[in-house]
C-alpha cells in the first residue's frame, strides 16, 4: 500500500525465539498502530504510538513490545514467540488519530506462524 | 468495555440490489465511526467516516447512517456489483484516546 510497508510479509519461527516486525511509512504521520487479526476476533490493537518514543498499550499487549526511534519506523517485537501469537499482523498509520475524514491507512500485513 | 457487533453470517445478494450491513455497539456512543473494506490477503481500506453529530453520509454508491439512540450504524451499497464482494469492517473510537477498535466484519457476496 502506498506510503506504508511492512516487513517481512511472511515468517515462520520457532516457539521461544524473539521476532521483530517492521513497519515503515513515508507519509510523516504522527500515529502508528499495530493490530493482529484472527478469525472471529477481527482486528485487535496491540500497541500504538503517538510520536517518537511515545507509545502505549492496546487491548492485547501481553508478550509484545514496541519501539519508535524515528517518525517513519515502528517496530513490534515478540520477546519469546508462542503458538498463540500465530496471526496476521497489520500496521496502520494516521495523521489525526483516526478522526480525520480519511481514516487509517493499513499496510499489507505480515503473516506470522509460530511452530 | 466497548464491544462492536457485526453479523458474522455472510450476506449474499444479487447484482444490482442494495446491500445493507449492520454495525451495533454496546456502550458509550463514539465520537466517530468508520467503515473499511478488506479483500482476502490484503489490509483494510478506508471507505467512510461519520461523526456523532451526522445522521448520514454518502460517497458515490455508498451510504452510511449513524443512530446514537439505537447504537447502530448501517452501511449501504446501492446498485451492487460482483466487484463489491469483500469483507466490510466497522470501527469506532475508544473513549479518551486516539485509538480505534474494529468489529470482526461481515462478508458480502454479490452474485452476477
CSV table of C-alpha atoms in Angstrom, one decimal:
chain,number,residue,atom,x,y,z
A,1,UNK,CA,0.0,0.0,0.0
A,2,UNK,CA,1.2,3.5,-0.9
A,3,UNK,CA,3.2,5.1,1.9
A,4,UNK,CA,3.4,2.2,4.3
A,5,UNK,CA,5.3,-1.0,4.0
A,6,UNK,CA,5.6,-4.0,6.4
A,7,UNK,CA,8.4,-6.5,6.5
A,8,UNK,CA,8.7,-9.4,6.3
A,9,UNK,CA,5.5,-10.4,4.5
A,10,UNK,CA,5.7,-13.9,5.8
A,11,UNK,CA,7.6,-15.5,8.6
A,12,UNK,CA,7.8,-18.9,10.3
A,13,UNK,CA,9.6,-19.1,13.6
A,14,UNK,CA,10.0,-21.5,16.4
A,15,UNK,CA,8.5,-21.2,19.8
A,16,UNK,CA,10.6,-19.3,22.3
A,17,UNK,CA,12.5,-17.3,19.7
A,18,UNK,CA,12.4,-13.4,19.5
A,19,UNK,CA,10.8,-11.9,16.4
A,20,UNK,CA,10.7,-8.3,15.2
A,21,UNK,CA,8.3,-7.0,12.6
A,22,UNK,CA,8.9,-3.7,11.0
A,23,UNK,CA,6.5,-1.0,9.8
A,24,UNK,CA,7.9,1.8,7.6
A,25,UNK,CA,5.9,4.9,6.5
A,26,UNK,CA,6.8,7.7,4.1
A,27,UNK,CA,3.7,9.9,5.0
A,28,UNK,CA,5.2,11.5,8.1
A,29,UNK,CA,2.1,10.7,10.0
A,30,UNK,CA,2.1,11.1,13.8
A,31,UNK,CA,0.2,8.0,14.8
A,32,UNK,CA,1.2,4.4,14.1
A,33,UNK,CA,-0.5,1.2,15.3
A,34,UNK,CA,0.0,-2.5,15.4
A,35,UNK,CA,-3.0,-4.8,15.1
A,36,UNK,CA,-3.4,-8.5,15.0
A,37,UNK,CA,-6.2,-10.2,13.0
A,38,UNK,CA,-7.5,-13.6,13.9
A,39,UNK,CA,-10.6,-15.4,12.6
A,40,UNK,CA,-13.7,-14.5,14.7
A,41,UNK,CA,-11.9,-11.7,16.5
A,42,UNK,CA,-11.3,-9.1,13.9
A,43,UNK,CA,-8.5,-6.6,14.4
A,44,UNK,CA,-7.3,-6.2,17.9
A,45,UNK,CA,-5.0,-3.4,18.9
A,46,UNK,CA,-1.6,-4.4,20.3
A,47,UNK,CA,0.3,-1.2,20.8
A,48,UNK,CA,0.2,2.2,19.3
A,49,UNK,CA,2.5,5.3,19.1
A,50,UNK,CA,1.6,9.0,19.2
A,51,UNK,CA,5.1,10.3,18.4
A,52,UNK,CA,8.7,9.4,18.5
A,53,UNK,CA,9.4,7.4,21.7
A,54,UNK,CA,5.8,7.8,22.8
A,55,UNK,CA,3.9,4.5,22.9
A,56,UNK,CA,1.0,3.0,24.7
A,57,UNK,CA,-0.6,-0.4,25.2
A,58,UNK,CA,-3.7,-1.7,23.4
A,59,UNK,CA,-6.1,-4.4,24.4
A,60,UNK,CA,-3.8,-7.4,23.7
A,61,UNK,CA,-0.3,-6.1,24.6
A,62,UNK,CA,1.0,-9.0,26.7
A,63,UNK,CA,4.0,-10.7,25.2
A,64,UNK,CA,4.7,-7.8,22.8
A,65,UNK,CA,6.9,-4.7,23.0
A,66,UNK,CA,7.3,-1.8,20.5
A,67,UNK,CA,9.8,0.9,19.8
A,68,UNK,CA,9.7,4.1,17.7
A,69,UNK,CA,13.0,5.8,17.4
A,70,UNK,CA,12.1,7.6,14.2
A,71,UNK,CA,8.9,9.0,12.8
A,72,UNK,CA,8.9,6.6,9.9
A,73,UNK,CA,9.6,3.3,11.7
A,74,UNK,CA,7.5,1.4,14.3
A,75,UNK,CA,8.9,-2.0,15.4
A,76,UNK,CA,6.9,-4.8,17.0
A,77,UNK,CA,8.8,-7.4,19.0
A,78,UNK,CA,7.7,-10.7,20.3
A,79,UNK,CA,10.1,-11.3,23.1
A,80,UNK,CA,9.6,-15.1,23.1
A,81,UNK,CA,7.2,-16.2,20.5
A,82,UNK,CA,4.4,-18.6,21.4
A,83,UNK,CA,1.9,-20.5,19.2
A,84,UNK,CA,-0.9,-18.2,20.4
A,85,UNK,CA,0.9,-15.4,18.6
A,86,UNK,CA,0.4,-17.1,15.2
A,87,UNK,CA,-1.6,-14.4,13.4
A,88,UNK,CA,-1.7,-11.8,10.7
A,89,UNK,CA,-0.2,-8.6,11.9
A,90,UNK,CA,-1.2,-5.2,10.4
A,91,UNK,CA,0.4,-1.9,10.8
A,92,UNK,CA,-1.6,1.3,10.3
A,93,UNK,CA,-0.9,5.0,10.2
A,94,UNK,CA,-2.9,8.1,10.8
A,95,UNK,CA,-2.2,11.8,11.0
A,96,UNK,CA,-5.0,12.7,13.3
A,97,UNK,CA,-5.6,9.5,15.3
A,98,UNK,CA,-8.3,8.3,13.0
A,99,UNK,CA,-10.6,11.2,13.5
A,100,UNK,CA,-9.9,12.7,10.1
A,101,UNK,CA,-12.0,12.1,7.1
A,102,UNK,CA,-9.5,9.7,5.6
A,103,UNK,CA,-9.3,7.2,8.5
A,104,UNK,CA,-6.3,4.8,8.8
A,105,UNK,CA,-4.0,3.6,6.1
A,106,UNK,CA,-3.1,0.0,6.6
A,107,UNK,CA,-0.1,-2.0,5.4
A,108,UNK,CA,-0.4,-5.3,3.5
A,109,UNK,CA,0.2,-7.4,6.7
A,110,UNK,CA,2.7,-9.9,8.0
A,111,UNK,CA,1.6,-13.5,8.3
A,112,UNK,CA,3.5,-15.0,11.2
A,113,UNK,CA,3.5,-18.7,12.1
A,114,UNK,CA,5.0,-19.9,15.3
A,115,UNK,CA,5.7,-23.6,15.3
B,1,UNK,CA,-15.7,-2.1,27.7
B,2,UNK,CA,-17.0,-1.2,24.3
B,3,UNK,CA,-18.0,-4.0,22.0
B,4,UNK,CA,-18.8,-4.0,18.3
B,5,UNK,CA,-21.2,-6.5,16.8
B,6,UNK,CA,-21.4,-7.2,13.1
B,7,UNK,CA,-23.3,-10.0,11.6
B,8,UNK,CA,-20.9,-13.0,11.3
B,9,UNK,CA,-23.0,-14.6,8.7
B,10,UNK,CA,-22.2,-13.8,5.1
B,11,UNK,CA,-24.6,-11.7,3.2
B,12,UNK,CA,-25.5,-12.9,-0.3
B,13,UNK,CA,-27.3,-10.6,-2.7
B,14,UNK,CA,-28.0,-10.3,-6.4
B,15,UNK,CA,-26.1,-7.9,-8.6
B,16,UNK,CA,-28.0,-4.5,-8.9
B,17,UNK,CA,-29.6,-4.8,-5.5
B,18,UNK,CA,-28.8,-2.7,-2.4
B,19,UNK,CA,-26.6,-4.4,0.2
B,20,UNK,CA,-27.2,-3.3,3.8
B,21,UNK,CA,-24.7,-4.2,6.5
B,22,UNK,CA,-25.2,-3.6,10.3
B,23,UNK,CA,-22.9,-2.4,13.0
B,24,UNK,CA,-24.0,-2.3,16.6
B,25,UNK,CA,-22.1,-1.2,19.6
B,26,UNK,CA,-22.8,-1.7,23.2
B,27,UNK,CA,-21.7,1.1,25.5
B,28,UNK,CA,-20.8,4.7,25.1
B,29,UNK,CA,-21.6,6.5,21.8
B,30,UNK,CA,-18.4,7.0,19.8
B,31,UNK,CA,-17.4,10.4,18.6
B,32,UNK,CA,-17.0,8.9,15.1
B,33,UNK,CA,-17.5,5.6,13.3
B,34,UNK,CA,-15.6,4.3,10.3
B,35,UNK,CA,-16.2,1.7,7.6
B,36,UNK,CA,-13.5,-0.3,5.9
B,37,UNK,CA,-13.3,-2.8,3.1
B,38,UNK,CA,-11.0,-5.8,3.3
B,39,UNK,CA,-10.2,-8.2,0.5
B,40,UNK,CA,-8.6,-11.6,1.2
B,41,UNK,CA,-4.9,-11.3,1.9
B,42,UNK,CA,-4.9,-7.6,2.0
B,43,UNK,CA,-5.1,-4.9,4.6
B,44,UNK,CA,-8.3,-3.0,5.3
B,45,UNK,CA,-9.1,0.0,3.1
B,46,UNK,CA,-10.8,3.1,4.5
B,47,UNK,CA,-14.2,3.9,3.0
B,48,UNK,CA,-16.2,6.4,5.1
B,49,UNK,CA,-16.1,8.2,8.4
B,50,UNK,CA,-19.2,9.5,10.1
B,51,UNK,CA,-19.3,11.7,13.2
B,52,UNK,CA,-21.7,11.6,16.1
B,53,UNK,CA,-23.5,14.8,15.0
B,54,UNK,CA,-24.0,13.5,11.5
B,55,UNK,CA,-27.0,11.3,10.7
B,56,UNK,CA,-26.0,10.2,7.2
B,57,UNK,CA,-23.0,10.4,4.9
B,58,UNK,CA,-22.7,9.4,1.2
B,59,UNK,CA,-19.9,8.7,-1.2
B,60,UNK,CA,-20.7,7.6,-4.7
B,61,UNK,CA,-22.8,4.3,-4.3
B,62,UNK,CA,-22.1,4.1,-0.5
B,63,UNK,CA,-24.2,5.5,2.3
B,64,UNK,CA,-23.7,5.3,6.0
B,65,UNK,CA,-26.1,6.2,8.7
B,66,UNK,CA,-25.4,6.6,12.4
B,67,UNK,CA,-28.2,6.3,15.1
B,68,UNK,CA,-26.8,7.0,18.5
B,69,UNK,CA,-30.2,6.2,20.1
B,70,UNK,CA,-30.2,2.7,18.7
B,71,UNK,CA,-26.3,2.5,19.0
B,72,UNK,CA,-26.2,1.4,15.4
B,73,UNK,CA,-24.7,2.2,12.0
B,74,UNK,CA,-26.0,0.9,8.7
B,75,UNK,CA,-23.8,0.7,5.6
B,76,UNK,CA,-25.5,0.6,2.3
B,77,UNK,CA,-24.1,-0.2,-1.2
B,78,UNK,CA,-26.5,0.6,-3.9
B,79,UNK,CA,-26.5,-1.0,-7.4
B,80,UNK,CA,-24.2,-3.6,-6.0
B,81,UNK,CA,-21.6,-5.3,-8.3
B,82,UNK,CA,-19.7,-8.5,-8.1
B,83,UNK,CA,-16.6,-6.4,-7.5
B,84,UNK,CA,-18.1,-5.2,-4.2
B,85,UNK,CA,-17.7,-8.7,-2.8
B,86,UNK,CA,-15.4,-8.4,0.2
B,87,UNK,CA,-15.5,-8.2,4.0
B,88,UNK,CA,-16.7,-4.9,5.5
B,89,UNK,CA,-15.4,-3.8,8.8
B,90,UNK,CA,-17.0,-1.3,11.2
B,91,UNK,CA,-14.7,0.6,13.5
B,92,UNK,CA,-15.1,3.2,16.2
B,93,UNK,CA,-13.0,5.3,18.5
B,94,UNK,CA,-12.2,4.3,22.0
B,95,UNK,CA,-13.1,6.7,24.7
B,96,UNK,CA,-10.4,9.0,25.8
B,97,UNK,CA,-7.7,8.3,23.2
B,98,UNK,CA,-6.6,8.2,19.6
B,99,UNK,CA,-7.3,4.6,19.3
B,100,UNK,CA,-9.9,2.7,17.2
B,101,UNK,CA,-11.5,-0.7,17.8
B,102,UNK,CA,-12.8,-2.9,15.0
B,103,UNK,CA,-15.6,-5.3,14.5
B,104,UNK,CA,-14.9,-8.8,13.1
B,105,UNK,CA,-16.6,-7.8,9.8
B,106,UNK,CA,-19.3,-9.1,7.6
B,107,UNK,CA,-18.5,-10.9,4.4
B,108,UNK,CA,-20.6,-9.8,1.3
B,109,UNK,CA,-21.0,-11.8,-1.8
B,110,UNK,CA,-22.6,-10.2,-4.8
B,111,UNK,CA,-23.8,-12.7,-7.5
B,112,UNK,CA,-23.9,-11.8,-11.1
